[in-house]
Coordinates of C-alpha atoms in Angstrom, one line a residue:
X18 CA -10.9 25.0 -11.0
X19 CA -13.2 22.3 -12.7
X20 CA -16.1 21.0 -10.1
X21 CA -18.0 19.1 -12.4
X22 CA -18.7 15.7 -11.2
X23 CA -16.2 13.1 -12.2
X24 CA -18.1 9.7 -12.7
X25 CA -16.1 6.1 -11.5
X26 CA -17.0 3.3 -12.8
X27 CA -16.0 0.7 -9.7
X28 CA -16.1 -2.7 -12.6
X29 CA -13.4 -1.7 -14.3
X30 CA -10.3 -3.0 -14.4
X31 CA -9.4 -4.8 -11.0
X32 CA -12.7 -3.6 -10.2
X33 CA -11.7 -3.3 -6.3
X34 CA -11.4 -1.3 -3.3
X35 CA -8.2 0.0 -5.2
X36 CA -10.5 2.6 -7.4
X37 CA -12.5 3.9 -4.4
X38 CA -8.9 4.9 -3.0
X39 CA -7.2 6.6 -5.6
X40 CA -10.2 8.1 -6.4
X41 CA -10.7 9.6 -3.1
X42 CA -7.4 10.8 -3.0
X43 CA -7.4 12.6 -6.4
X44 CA -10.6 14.3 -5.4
X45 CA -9.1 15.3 -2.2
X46 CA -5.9 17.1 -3.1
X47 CA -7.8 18.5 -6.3
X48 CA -10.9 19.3 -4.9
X49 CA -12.8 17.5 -7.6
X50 CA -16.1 15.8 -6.9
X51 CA -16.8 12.2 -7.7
X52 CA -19.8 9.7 -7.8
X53 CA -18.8 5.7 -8.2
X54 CA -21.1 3.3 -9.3
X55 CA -21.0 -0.4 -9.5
X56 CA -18.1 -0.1 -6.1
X57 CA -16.5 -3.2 -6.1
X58 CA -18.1 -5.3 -8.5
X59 CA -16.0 -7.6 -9.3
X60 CA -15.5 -8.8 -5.7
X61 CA -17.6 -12.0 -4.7
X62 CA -19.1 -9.4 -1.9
X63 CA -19.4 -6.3 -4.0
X64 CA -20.1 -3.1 -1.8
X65 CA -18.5 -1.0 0.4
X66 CA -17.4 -3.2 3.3
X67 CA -16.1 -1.7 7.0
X68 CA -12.5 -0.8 5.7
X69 CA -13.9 0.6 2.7
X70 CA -16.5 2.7 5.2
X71 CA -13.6 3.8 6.9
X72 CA -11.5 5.3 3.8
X73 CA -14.6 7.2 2.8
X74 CA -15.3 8.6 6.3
X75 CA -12.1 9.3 7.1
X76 CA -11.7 11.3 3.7
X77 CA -14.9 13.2 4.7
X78 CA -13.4 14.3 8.0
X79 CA -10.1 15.4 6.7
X80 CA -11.3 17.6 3.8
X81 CA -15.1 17.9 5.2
X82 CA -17.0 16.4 1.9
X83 CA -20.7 16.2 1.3
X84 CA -20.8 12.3 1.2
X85 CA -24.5 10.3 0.1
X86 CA -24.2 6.8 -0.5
X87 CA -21.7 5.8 3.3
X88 CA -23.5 2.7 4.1
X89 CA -22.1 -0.7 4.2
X90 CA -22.9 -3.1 1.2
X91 CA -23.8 0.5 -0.8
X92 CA -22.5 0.0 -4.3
X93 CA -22.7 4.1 -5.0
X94 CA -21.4 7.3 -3.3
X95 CA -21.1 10.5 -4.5
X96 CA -18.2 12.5 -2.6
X97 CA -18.2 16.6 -2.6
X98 CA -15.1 17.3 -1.0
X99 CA -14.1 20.7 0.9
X100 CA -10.7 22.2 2.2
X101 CA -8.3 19.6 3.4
X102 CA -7.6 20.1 6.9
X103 CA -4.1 19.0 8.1
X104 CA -4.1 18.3 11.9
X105 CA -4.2 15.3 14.1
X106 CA -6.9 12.4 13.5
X107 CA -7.8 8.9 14.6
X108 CA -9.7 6.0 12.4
X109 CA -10.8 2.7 13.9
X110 CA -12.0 0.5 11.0
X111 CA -13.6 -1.8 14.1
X112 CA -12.0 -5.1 12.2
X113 CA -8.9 -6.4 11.2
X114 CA -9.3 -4.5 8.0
X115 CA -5.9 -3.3 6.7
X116 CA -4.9 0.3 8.4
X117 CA -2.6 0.8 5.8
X118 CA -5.0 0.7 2.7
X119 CA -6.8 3.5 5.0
X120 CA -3.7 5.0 4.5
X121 CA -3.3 5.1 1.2
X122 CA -6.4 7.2 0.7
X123 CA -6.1 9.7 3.0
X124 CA -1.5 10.2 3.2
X125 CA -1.3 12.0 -1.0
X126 CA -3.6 15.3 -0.1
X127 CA -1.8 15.9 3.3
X128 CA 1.3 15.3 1.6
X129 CA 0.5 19.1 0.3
X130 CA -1.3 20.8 3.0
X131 CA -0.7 24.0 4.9
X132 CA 0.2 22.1 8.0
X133 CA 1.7 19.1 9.5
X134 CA -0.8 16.1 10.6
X135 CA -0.8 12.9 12.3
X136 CA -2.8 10.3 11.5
X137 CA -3.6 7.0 13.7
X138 CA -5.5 4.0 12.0
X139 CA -6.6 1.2 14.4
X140 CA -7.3 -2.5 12.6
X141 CA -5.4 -5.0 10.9
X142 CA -1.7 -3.8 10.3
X143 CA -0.6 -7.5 8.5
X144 CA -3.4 -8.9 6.2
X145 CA -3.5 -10.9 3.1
X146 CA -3.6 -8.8 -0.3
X147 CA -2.4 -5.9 1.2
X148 CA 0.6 -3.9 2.1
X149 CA 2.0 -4.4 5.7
X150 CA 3.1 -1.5 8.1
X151 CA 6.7 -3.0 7.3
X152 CA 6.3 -2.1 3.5
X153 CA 4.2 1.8 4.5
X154 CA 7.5 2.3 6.4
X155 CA 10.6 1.3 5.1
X156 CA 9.5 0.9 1.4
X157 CA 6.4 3.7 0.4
X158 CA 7.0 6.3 2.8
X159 CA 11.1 6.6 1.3
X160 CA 9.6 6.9 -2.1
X161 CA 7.2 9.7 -1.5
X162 CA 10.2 11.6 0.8
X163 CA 11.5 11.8 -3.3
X164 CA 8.4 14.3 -3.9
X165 CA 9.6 16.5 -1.3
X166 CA 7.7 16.0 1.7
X167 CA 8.8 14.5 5.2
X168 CA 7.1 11.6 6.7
X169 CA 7.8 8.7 9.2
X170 CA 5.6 5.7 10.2
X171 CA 5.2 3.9 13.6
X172 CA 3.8 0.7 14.9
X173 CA 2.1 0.3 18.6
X174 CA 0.8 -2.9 18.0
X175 CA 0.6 -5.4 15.5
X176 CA -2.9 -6.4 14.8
X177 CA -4.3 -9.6 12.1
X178 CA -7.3 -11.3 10.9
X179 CA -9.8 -11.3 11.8
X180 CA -9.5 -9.4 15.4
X181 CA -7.5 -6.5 14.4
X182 CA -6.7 -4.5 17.2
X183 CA -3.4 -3.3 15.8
X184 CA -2.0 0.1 15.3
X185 CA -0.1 2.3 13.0
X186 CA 0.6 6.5 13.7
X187 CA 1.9 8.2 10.5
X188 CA 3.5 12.0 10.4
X189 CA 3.4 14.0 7.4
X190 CA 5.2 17.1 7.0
X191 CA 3.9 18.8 4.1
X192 CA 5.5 20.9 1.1
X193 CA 4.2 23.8 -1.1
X194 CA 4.4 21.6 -4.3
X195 CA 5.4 18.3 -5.1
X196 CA 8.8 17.4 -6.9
X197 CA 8.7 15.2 -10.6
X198 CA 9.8 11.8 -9.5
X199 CA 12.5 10.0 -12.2
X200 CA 13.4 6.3 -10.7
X201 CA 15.1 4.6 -13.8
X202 CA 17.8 3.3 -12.2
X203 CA 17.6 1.0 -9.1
X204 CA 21.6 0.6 -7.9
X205 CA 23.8 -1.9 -6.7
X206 CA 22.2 -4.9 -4.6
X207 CA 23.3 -4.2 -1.0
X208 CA 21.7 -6.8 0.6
X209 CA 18.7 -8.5 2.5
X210 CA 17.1 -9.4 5.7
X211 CA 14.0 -10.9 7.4
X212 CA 11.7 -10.9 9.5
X213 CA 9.3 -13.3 11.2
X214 CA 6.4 -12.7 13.3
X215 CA 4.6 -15.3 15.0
X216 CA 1.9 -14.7 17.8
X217 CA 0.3 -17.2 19.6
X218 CA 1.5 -20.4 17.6
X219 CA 2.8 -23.4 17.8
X220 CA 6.8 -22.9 18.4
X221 CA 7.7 -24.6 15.5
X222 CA 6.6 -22.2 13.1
X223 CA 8.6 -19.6 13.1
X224 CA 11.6 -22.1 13.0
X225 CA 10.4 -24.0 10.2
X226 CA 9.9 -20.3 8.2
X227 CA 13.5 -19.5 9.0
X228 CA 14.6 -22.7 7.7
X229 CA 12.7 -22.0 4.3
X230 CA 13.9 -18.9 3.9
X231 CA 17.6 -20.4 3.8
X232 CA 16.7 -22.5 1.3
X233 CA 19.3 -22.8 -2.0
X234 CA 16.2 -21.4 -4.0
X235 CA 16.8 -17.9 -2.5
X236 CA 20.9 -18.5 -2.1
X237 CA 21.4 -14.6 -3.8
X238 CA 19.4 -13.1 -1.1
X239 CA 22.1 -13.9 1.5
X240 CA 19.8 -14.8 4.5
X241 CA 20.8 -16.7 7.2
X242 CA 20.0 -17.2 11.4
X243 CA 22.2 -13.7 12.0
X244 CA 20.5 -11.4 9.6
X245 CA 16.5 -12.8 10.3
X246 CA 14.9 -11.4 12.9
X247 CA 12.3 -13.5 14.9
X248 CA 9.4 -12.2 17.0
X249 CA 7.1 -13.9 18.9
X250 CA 6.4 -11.7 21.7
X251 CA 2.6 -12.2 22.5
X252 CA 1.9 -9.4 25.1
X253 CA 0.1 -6.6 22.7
X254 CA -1.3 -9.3 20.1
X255 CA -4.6 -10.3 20.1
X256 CA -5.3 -13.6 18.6
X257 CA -2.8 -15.7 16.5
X258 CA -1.0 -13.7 13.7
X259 CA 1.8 -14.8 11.3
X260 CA 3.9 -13.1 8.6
X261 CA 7.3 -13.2 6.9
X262 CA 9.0 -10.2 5.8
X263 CA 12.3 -9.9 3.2
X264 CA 13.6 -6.8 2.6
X265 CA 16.2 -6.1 -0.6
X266 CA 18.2 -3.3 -0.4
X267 CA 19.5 -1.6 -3.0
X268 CA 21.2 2.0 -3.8
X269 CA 18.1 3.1 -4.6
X270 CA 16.0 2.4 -1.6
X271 CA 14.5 -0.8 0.7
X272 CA 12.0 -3.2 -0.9
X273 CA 9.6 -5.3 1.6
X274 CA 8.1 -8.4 0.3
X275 CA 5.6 -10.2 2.1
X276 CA 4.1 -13.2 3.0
X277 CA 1.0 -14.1 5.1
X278 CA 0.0 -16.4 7.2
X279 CA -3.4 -17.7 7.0
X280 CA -5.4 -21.1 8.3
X281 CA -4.2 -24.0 6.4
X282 CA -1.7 -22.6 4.5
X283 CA 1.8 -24.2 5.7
X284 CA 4.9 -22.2 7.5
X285 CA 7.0 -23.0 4.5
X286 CA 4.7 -21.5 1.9
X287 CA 4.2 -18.4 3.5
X288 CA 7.8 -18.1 4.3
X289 CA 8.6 -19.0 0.5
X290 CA 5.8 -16.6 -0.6
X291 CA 8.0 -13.8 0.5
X292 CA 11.0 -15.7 -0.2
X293 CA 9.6 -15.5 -4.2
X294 CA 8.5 -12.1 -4.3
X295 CA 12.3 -10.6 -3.0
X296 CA 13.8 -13.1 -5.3
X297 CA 11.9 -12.0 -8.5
X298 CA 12.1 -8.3 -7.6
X299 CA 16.1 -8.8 -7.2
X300 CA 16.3 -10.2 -10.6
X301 CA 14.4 -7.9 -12.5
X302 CA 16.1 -4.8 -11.6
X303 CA 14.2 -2.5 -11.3
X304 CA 13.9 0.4 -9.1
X305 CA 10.1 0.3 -8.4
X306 CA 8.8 -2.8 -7.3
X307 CA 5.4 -4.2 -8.6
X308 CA 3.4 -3.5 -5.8
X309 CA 5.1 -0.4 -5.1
X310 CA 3.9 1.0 -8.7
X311 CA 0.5 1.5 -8.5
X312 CA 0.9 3.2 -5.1
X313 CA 3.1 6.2 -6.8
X314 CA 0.8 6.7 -9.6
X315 CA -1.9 9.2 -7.4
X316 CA 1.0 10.9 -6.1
X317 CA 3.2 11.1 -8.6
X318 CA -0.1 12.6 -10.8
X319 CA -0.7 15.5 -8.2
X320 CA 3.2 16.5 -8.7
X321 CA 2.7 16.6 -12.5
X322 CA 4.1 13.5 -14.1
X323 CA 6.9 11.8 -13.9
X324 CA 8.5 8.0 -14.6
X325 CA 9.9 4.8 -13.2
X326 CA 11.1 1.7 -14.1
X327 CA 9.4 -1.5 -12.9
X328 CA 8.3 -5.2 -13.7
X329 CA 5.1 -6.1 -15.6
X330 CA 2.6 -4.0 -14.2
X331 CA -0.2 -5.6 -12.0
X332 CA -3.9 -4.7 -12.7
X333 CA -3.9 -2.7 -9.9
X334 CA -1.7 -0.3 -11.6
X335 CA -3.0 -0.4 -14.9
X336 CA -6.6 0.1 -13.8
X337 CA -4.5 3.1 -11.5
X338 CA -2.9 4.3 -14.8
X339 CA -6.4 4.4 -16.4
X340 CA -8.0 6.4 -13.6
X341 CA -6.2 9.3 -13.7
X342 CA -7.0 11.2 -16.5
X343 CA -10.5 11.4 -15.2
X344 CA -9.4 13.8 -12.8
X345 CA -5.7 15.4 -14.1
X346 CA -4.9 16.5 -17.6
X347 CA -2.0 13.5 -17.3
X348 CA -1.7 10.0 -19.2
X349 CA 0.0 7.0 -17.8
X350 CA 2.1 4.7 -20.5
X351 CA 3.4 1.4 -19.5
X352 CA 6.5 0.6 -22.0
X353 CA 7.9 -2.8 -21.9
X354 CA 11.5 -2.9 -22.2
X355 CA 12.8 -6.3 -22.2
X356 CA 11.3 -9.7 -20.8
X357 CA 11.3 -8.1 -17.2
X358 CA 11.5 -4.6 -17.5
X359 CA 8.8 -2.5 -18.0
X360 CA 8.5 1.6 -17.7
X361 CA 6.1 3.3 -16.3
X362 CA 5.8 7.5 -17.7
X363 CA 3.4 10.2 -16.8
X364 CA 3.3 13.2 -18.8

């Protein structure tokens, strides 16, 4: 096994939070050590911030790693990780930062361990610019069952920005070895739903984002009063929350798209936001969503290749794609195959 250092250079590509995770991952289920410099540079506040703080410490108590650098606004770690330890851990990231970006460091080396685990994240489980428990659930979680291993995803309470205070519990049971993934065809279009959630707001909202969503723009999604689900039960939600969920279903699995409310930005945007997203994903395709891609690349590296069709990539998943071979002896292609089709090969 190869324990020399791996160095991470945080301002490349998206130069995110998005590098700190995969990276942690990678080093986890390899047991490669890492140091990043430059962590988040390309943010306007660079640094590790309290989610970020979270992913690394909740790394560290899952495989046991020698960590330097865990301090918030710290814009270098070094990460020397141990055994991973399947069993039953919580995470409070103390914020309405996102649980399931948590998530997305810590799920790929459990998904291979020598025992089940449980994980609970407490925080935000429906922020902007990142995946809501809806999508961990019925969209991410069915994809990595296609590796092999067993996992399902529940909600106790929705939580937003900036209070947080929601929660997501995630099971994992584990295989030996992961199975190649091949997604290059996505199916017949079954259908579509929504959903709306809207905490303590102003009635009209969640009507008015029902009413957008049944607009002609988004006729070939089908969605009407009986298949959109509203919620607006405010007993477990702290503060005001908003967000607008359309799932596409297809033969080849459920696609959440999202959209998020925030202050200032009207119902009727963030209902079309989603409305957008489900539309252009139903047109292009595709298996593999654009925002699903870069979350398959980690695990799909620690099973040993593999390849999907998708749209354009994102910079998340080409700065994904050139992460990798830092710490497997795999390279990531993107392929464009026509105006909207694109594939994605690890080999």
């Amino acid at each position: 096994m190869d324990t020399t250092c791996i160095t991470v250079d945080g301002n490349v590509g998206e130069g995110g939070g998005q590098l700190l995770r995969a990276s942690l991952a990678l080093s986890m289920a390899l047991a490669r050590p890492f140091r990043m410099v430059n962590i988040r540079a390309r943010r306007p506040k660079p640094g590790l911030k309290r989610q970020h703080l979270t992913c690394l410490h909740a790394a560290q108590a899952i495989c046991g790693a020698q960590v330097t650098g865990d301090a918030i606004n710290s814009m270098a770690i070094t990460f020397v990780p141990g055994l991973v330890r399947p069993g039953e851990y919580r995470f409070d990231i103390g914020s309405g930062g996102s649980c399931t970006m948590v998530l997305q460091a810590i799920v790929p080396p459990l998904l291979t361990a020598s025992a089940p685990s449980r994980l609970t994240v407490t925080g935000g489980t429906h922020v902007p610019h990142a995946p809501p428990f809806e999508f961990l659930r019925d969209t991410l979680f069915p994809w990595l069952e296609k590796l092999g291993p067993r996992l399902s995803a529940s909600m106790d309470r929705p939580g937003f920005m900036q209070v947080g205070g929601g929660s997501i519990t995630v099971d994992i049971e584990p295989v030996s070895a992961l199975k190649i993934l091949e997604a290059n065809e996505c199916g017949a279009f079954i259908g579509a739903d929504g959903h709306v959630r809207a905490y303590n707001l102003h009635e009209g909202v969640a009507e008015r984002e029902c009413a957008a969503l049944q607009e002609v723009n988004f006729a070939a999604l089908g969605l009407s009063a009986e298949n959109v689900q509203v919620d607006t039960q405010t007993r477990s939600v702290e503060g005001p929350g908003n967000v607008v969920l359309v799932t596409v279903r297809r033969e080849s699995g459920a696609t959440v798209c999202t959209g998020i409310g925030q202050r200032d930005v009207k119902a009727e945007s963030v209902a079309r936001q989603a409305g957008n997203r489900a539309m252009g994903f139903l047109k292009a395709e595709v298996p593999v969503e654009k925002h699903l891609a870069d979350q398959l690349l980690a695990p799909m590296a620690l099973a040993g290749g593999g390849s999907f069709l998708t749209e354009k990539p994102s910079l998340h998943t080409r700065t994904c794609m050139e992460l990798l071979p830092l710490f497997v002896n795999i390279k990531a292609r993107a392929i464009q195959e026509n105006a909207k089709v694109w594939s994605i090969i690890l080999k």
